[in-house]
């Protein structure tokens, strides 16, 4: 019997704390400053021209542009090294001319072998 009273008393105590907390939070929620802040936050997040979704989209575009910039800087570095080798090394110059312009010496015959895509053949064999 005593245990039942203690449980009911504890339950009433917890319930009274919850009610007072709800009243306190209800009063805070209807405070004019809180309402103005919430209206401002909703306006900024959803309705403004530069809303949160627009910022997220712009941030992803900036990251994409930075990756693209880094890619082109790496390509520029590689091409600069290759151009320097092409200008200074006669062996690289000869190799480039033979591969890209099919140049040859007078006593040579150049055969150009064009390979077709082998993935189609592999699919047929499976």
Coordinates of N, CA and C in Angstrom, one line a residue:
X1 N 0.8 -1.2 0.0 CA 0.0 0.0 0.0 C 0.9 1.3 0.0
X2 N 1.9 1.2 0.8 CA 2.8 2.4 0.9 C 3.5 2.6 -0.4
X3 N 3.9 1.5 -1.1 CA 4.6 1.5 -2.3 C 3.7 2.2 -3.4
X4 N 2.4 1.9 -3.4 CA 1.4 2.5 -4.3 C 1.4 4.0 -4.1
X5 N 1.3 4.4 -2.8 CA 1.3 5.9 -2.6 C 2.5 6.6 -3.0
X6 N 3.7 5.9 -2.8 CA 4.9 6.5 -3.3 C 5.0 6.6 -4.8
X7 N 4.5 5.6 -5.5 CA 4.5 5.6 -7.0 C 3.5 6.8 -7.4
X8 N 2.4 6.9 -6.8 CA 1.4 7.9 -7.2 C 2.0 9.3 -6.9
X9 N 2.7 9.4 -5.7 CA 3.3 10.7 -5.4 C 4.4 11.1 -6.3
X10 N 5.2 10.1 -6.7 CA 6.3 10.3 -7.6 C 5.7 10.7 -9.0
X11 N 4.7 10.0 -9.4 CA 4.0 10.3 -10.7 C 3.4 11.7 -10.7
X12 N 2.8 12.1 -9.6 CA 2.3 13.5 -9.5 C 3.4 14.5 -9.5
X13 N 4.5 14.2 -8.8 CA 5.6 15.2 -8.8 C 6.2 15.4 -10.2
X14 N 6.4 14.3 -10.9 CA 6.9 14.4 -12.3 C 5.9 15.1 -13.2
X15 N 4.6 14.8 -13.0 CA 3.6 15.4 -13.8 C 3.6 16.9 -13.5
X16 N 3.7 17.4 -12.3 CA 3.7 18.8 -12.0 C 4.9 19.5 -12.6
X17 N 6.1 18.8 -12.6 CA 7.3 19.4 -13.2 C 7.1 19.6 -14.7
X18 N 6.5 18.6 -15.3 CA 6.2 18.6 -16.8 C 5.3 19.8 -17.1
X19 N 4.2 19.9 -16.3 CA 3.3 21.0 -16.5 C 3.9 22.4 -16.4
X20 N 4.7 22.6 -15.3 CA 5.3 23.9 -15.1 C 6.3 24.1 -16.2
X21 N 7.0 23.1 -16.7 CA 8.0 23.3 -17.8 C 7.2 23.7 -19.0
X22 N 6.1 23.0 -19.3 CA 5.3 23.3 -20.5 C 4.8 24.8 -20.4
X23 N 4.4 25.2 -19.2 CA 3.9 26.6 -19.1 C 5.0 27.6 -19.4
X24 N 6.2 27.2 -18.8 CA 7.3 28.1 -19.0 C 7.7 28.1 -20.5
X25 N 7.8 27.0 -21.1 CA 8.1 27.0 -22.5 C 7.1 27.6 -23.4
X26 N 5.8 27.5 -23.0 CA 4.7 28.2 -23.7 C 4.9 29.7 -23.6
X27 N 5.2 30.2 -22.4 CA 5.4 31.6 -22.3 C 6.6 32.1 -23.1
X28 N 7.7 31.3 -23.1 CA 8.9 31.7 -23.9 C 8.5 31.7 -25.3
X29 N 7.8 30.7 -25.8 CA 7.5 30.6 -27.2 C 6.7 31.8 -27.7
X30 N 5.7 32.3 -26.9 CA 4.9 33.4 -27.3 C 5.5 34.8 -27.0
X31 N 6.8 34.8 -26.5 CA 7.5 36.0 -26.3 C 7.7 36.7 -27.7
X32 N 7.5 38.0 -27.7 CA 7.5 38.7 -29.0 C 8.9 38.6 -29.7
X33 N 10.0 38.6 -28.9 CA 11.3 38.5 -29.5 C 11.5 37.1 -30.1
X34 N 11.0 36.1 -29.4 CA 11.2 34.8 -30.0 C 10.4 34.7 -31.3
X35 N 9.2 35.2 -31.3 CA 8.3 35.2 -32.5 C 9.0 35.9 -33.6
X36 N 9.6 37.1 -33.3 CA 10.2 37.8 -34.4 C 11.4 37.1 -34.9
X37 N 12.2 36.5 -34.0 CA 13.3 35.7 -34.4 C 12.9 34.5 -35.3
X38 N 11.9 33.8 -34.9 CA 11.4 32.6 -35.6 C 10.9 33.1 -37.0
X39 N 10.2 34.2 -37.1 CA 9.7 34.7 -38.4 C 10.9 35.0 -39.3
X40 N 11.9 35.7 -38.7 CA 13.1 36.1 -39.4 C 13.8 34.8 -39.9
X41 N 14.0 33.8 -39.1 CA 14.7 32.6 -39.5 C 13.9 31.9 -40.6
X42 N 12.6 31.8 -40.5 CA 11.8 31.1 -41.5 C 12.0 31.9 -42.8
X43 N 11.9 33.2 -42.8 CA 12.1 34.1 -44.0 C 13.5 33.8 -44.6
X44 N 14.5 33.9 -43.8 CA 15.9 33.7 -44.3 C 16.0 32.3 -44.9
X45 N 15.5 31.3 -44.3 CA 15.8 29.9 -44.7 C 15.0 29.6 -46.0
X46 N 13.7 30.0 -46.1 CA 12.9 29.6 -47.1 C 12.5 30.6 -48.2
X47 N 12.2 31.9 -47.8 CA 11.6 32.8 -48.7 C 12.6 33.9 -49.3
X48 N 13.7 34.1 -48.7 CA 14.6 35.1 -49.2 C 15.2 34.7 -50.5
X49 N 15.6 35.7 -51.3 CA 16.3 35.5 -52.6 C 17.5 34.7 -52.4
X50 N 18.3 34.9 -51.4 CA 19.5 34.1 -51.1 C 19.2 33.2 -50.0
X51 N 18.3 32.3 -50.1 CA 17.9 31.4 -49.0 C 18.9 30.3 -48.8
X52 N 18.7 29.5 -47.9 CA 19.6 28.4 -47.5 C 19.9 27.4 -48.6
X53 N 18.9 27.1 -49.3 CA 19.0 26.1 -50.4 C 19.9 26.7 -51.6
X54 N 19.7 28.0 -51.8 CA 20.5 28.7 -52.8 C 22.0 28.7 -52.4
X55 N 22.3 28.9 -51.1 CA 23.6 28.9 -50.6 C 24.3 27.5 -50.7
X56 N 23.5 26.5 -50.4 CA 24.0 25.1 -50.5 C 24.4 24.8 -52.0
X57 N 23.5 25.3 -52.9 CA 23.7 25.1 -54.3 C 25.0 25.8 -54.8
X58 N 25.1 27.1 -54.3 CA 26.3 27.9 -54.7 C 27.6 27.3 -54.1
X59 N 27.5 26.8 -52.9 CA 28.7 26.2 -52.3 C 29.1 24.9 -53.1
X60 N 28.2 24.1 -53.5 CA 28.6 22.9 -54.3 C 29.2 23.4 -55.7
X61 N 28.6 24.4 -56.3 CA 29.2 24.9 -57.5 C 30.6 25.5 -57.3
X62 N 30.9 26.1 -56.2 CA 32.2 26.6 -55.9 C 33.2 25.5 -55.7
X63 N 32.8 24.4 -55.0 CA 33.7 23.3 -54.8 C 33.9 22.6 -56.2
X64 N 32.9 22.5 -57.0 CA 33.1 21.9 -58.3 C 34.1 22.8 -59.2
X65 N 33.9 24.1 -59.1 CA 34.8 25.0 -59.8 C 36.3 24.9 -59.3
X66 N 36.4 24.8 -58.0 CA 37.8 24.6 -57.4 C 38.4 23.3 -57.9
X67 N 37.7 22.2 -57.9 CA 38.2 21.0 -58.4 C 38.6 21.1 -59.9
X68 N 37.8 21.8 -60.7 CA 38.1 22.0 -62.1 C 39.3 22.8 -62.2
X69 N 39.4 23.9 -61.4 CA 40.6 24.7 -61.5 C 41.9 23.9 -61.1
X70 N 41.8 23.1 -60.1 CA 43.0 22.3 -59.8 C 43.3 21.3 -60.9
X71 N 42.3 20.7 -61.5 CA 42.6 19.8 -62.7 C 43.3 20.5 -63.8
X72 N 42.8 21.7 -64.1 CA 43.5 22.5 -65.2 C 44.9 23.0 -64.8
X73 N 45.1 23.3 -63.6 CA 46.4 23.7 -63.1 C 47.4 22.5 -63.3
X74 N 46.9 21.3 -62.9 CA 47.7 20.1 -63.0 C 48.0 19.8 -64.5
X75 N 47.0 19.9 -65.4 CA 47.2 19.7 -66.8 C 48.2 20.8 -67.4
X76 N 48.1 22.0 -66.9 CA 49.0 23.0 -67.4 C 50.5 22.7 -67.0
X77 N 50.6 22.2 -65.7 CA 51.9 21.8 -65.3 C 52.5 20.7 -66.1
X78 N 51.7 19.7 -66.4 CA 52.1 18.5 -67.2 C 52.5 19.0 -68.6
X79 N 51.7 19.8 -69.2 CA 51.9 20.3 -70.6 C 53.2 21.2 -70.6
X80 N 53.4 22.0 -69.6 CA 54.6 22.8 -69.5 C 55.8 22.0 -69.5
X81 N 55.8 20.9 -68.7 CA 57.0 20.0 -68.6 C 57.2 19.3 -70.0
X82 N 56.1 18.9 -70.6 CA 56.2 18.2 -71.9 C 56.7 19.2 -73.0
X83 N 56.2 20.4 -72.9 CA 56.7 21.4 -73.9 C 58.2 21.7 -73.7
X84 N 58.6 21.8 -72.5 CA 60.0 22.0 -72.2 C 60.9 20.8 -72.7
X85 N 60.4 19.6 -72.5 CA 61.1 18.4 -73.0 C 61.1 18.4 -74.5
X86 N 60.0 18.8 -75.1 CA 59.9 18.8 -76.6 C 60.8 19.8 -77.2
X87 N 61.0 21.0 -76.6 CA 61.9 22.0 -77.1 C 63.4 21.7 -76.9
X88 N 63.7 21.0 -75.8 CA 65.1 20.8 -75.5 C 65.7 19.4 -75.8
X89 N 64.8 18.4 -76.0 CA 65.3 17.0 -76.2 C 64.9 16.5 -77.6
X90 N 65.9 16.3 -78.5 CA 65.6 15.9 -79.8 C 65.0 14.5 -79.9
X91 N 65.2 13.6 -79.0 CA 64.6 12.3 -79.0 C 63.1 12.4 -78.8
X92 N 62.7 13.3 -77.8 CA 61.3 13.5 -77.6 C 60.6 14.1 -78.8
X93 N 61.3 15.1 -79.4 CA 60.8 15.8 -80.5 C 60.5 14.8 -81.7
X94 N 61.5 13.9 -81.9 CA 61.4 12.9 -83.0 C 60.2 11.9 -82.7
X95 N 60.1 11.5 -81.4 CA 59.1 10.5 -81.1 C 57.7 11.2 -81.3
X96 N 57.6 12.5 -80.9 CA 56.3 13.2 -81.0 C 55.9 13.3 -82.5
X97 N 56.9 13.7 -83.3 CA 56.6 13.8 -84.8 C 56.3 12.5 -85.4
X98 N 56.9 11.4 -85.0 CA 56.6 10.1 -85.6 C 55.2 9.7 -85.2
X99 N 54.8 9.9 -83.9 CA 53.5 9.4 -83.4 C 52.4 10.2 -83.9
X100 N 52.5 11.5 -83.9 CA 51.4 12.4 -84.1 C 51.3 12.8 -85.6
X101 N 52.3 12.9 -86.3 CA 52.3 13.4 -87.7 C 52.8 12.4 -88.7
X102 N 53.0 11.1 -88.2 CA 53.4 10.0 -89.0 C 54.6 10.3 -89.9
X103 N 55.5 11.1 -89.4 CA 56.8 11.4 -90.1 C 57.7 10.2 -90.1
X104 N 58.5 10.1 -91.1 CA 59.4 9.0 -91.3 C 60.7 9.4 -91.9
X105 N 61.7 8.6 -91.8 CA 63.0 8.8 -92.5 C 62.8 8.4 -94.0
X106 N 63.8 8.7 -94.8 CA 63.7 8.4 -96.3 C 63.7 6.9 -96.5
X107 N 64.4 6.1 -95.7 CA 64.6 4.7 -95.9 C 63.6 3.8 -95.1
X108 N 62.6 4.5 -94.5 CA 61.7 3.7 -93.7 C 60.3 3.6 -94.3
X109 N 59.6 2.6 -93.9 CA 58.2 2.5 -94.3 C 57.4 2.4 -93.0
X110 N 56.3 3.3 -92.8 CA 55.5 3.3 -91.6 C 54.2 2.7 -91.9
X111 N 53.9 1.7 -91.0 CA 52.6 1.1 -91.1 C 51.8 1.6 -89.9
X112 N 50.6 2.1 -90.2 CA 49.7 2.6 -89.1 C 48.7 1.5 -88.8
X113 N 48.7 1.0 -87.6 CA 47.8 -0.1 -87.2 C 46.8 0.6 -86.3
X114 N 45.5 0.5 -86.7 CA 44.4 1.1 -85.9 C 43.7 -0.1 -85.3
X115 N 43.7 -0.1 -84.0 CA 43.0 -1.2 -83.3 C 41.5 -0.7 -83.0
X116 N 40.6 -1.7 -83.2 CA 39.2 -1.4 -82.9 C 39.0 -1.8 -81.4
X117 N 37.9 -1.3 -81.0 CA 37.5 -1.6 -79.6 C 37.4 -3.0 -79.3
X118 N 38.1 -3.6 -78.4 CA 38.0 -5.0 -78.1 C 37.0 -5.4 -77.1
X119 N 36.3 -4.5 -76.6 CA 35.2 -4.8 -75.6 C 34.1 -5.6 -76.3
X120 N 33.7 -5.2 -77.5 CA 32.7 -5.9 -78.2 C 33.0 -7.4 -78.4
X121 N 34.3 -7.7 -78.8 CA 34.7 -9.1 -79.0 C 34.6 -9.9 -77.6
X122 N 35.0 -9.2 -76.6 CA 34.9 -9.9 -75.3 C 33.5 -10.2 -74.8
X123 N 32.6 -9.4 -75.2 CA 31.2 -9.6 -74.8 C 30.6 -10.8 -75.6
X124 N 31.0 -10.9 -76.9 CA 30.5 -12.0 -77.7 C 31.1 -13.3 -77.3
X125 N 32.3 -13.3 -76.8 CA 32.9 -14.6 -76.4 C 32.3 -15.1 -75.1
X126 N 31.7 -14.3 -74.3 CA 31.2 -14.7 -72.9 C 29.9 -15.4 -73.0

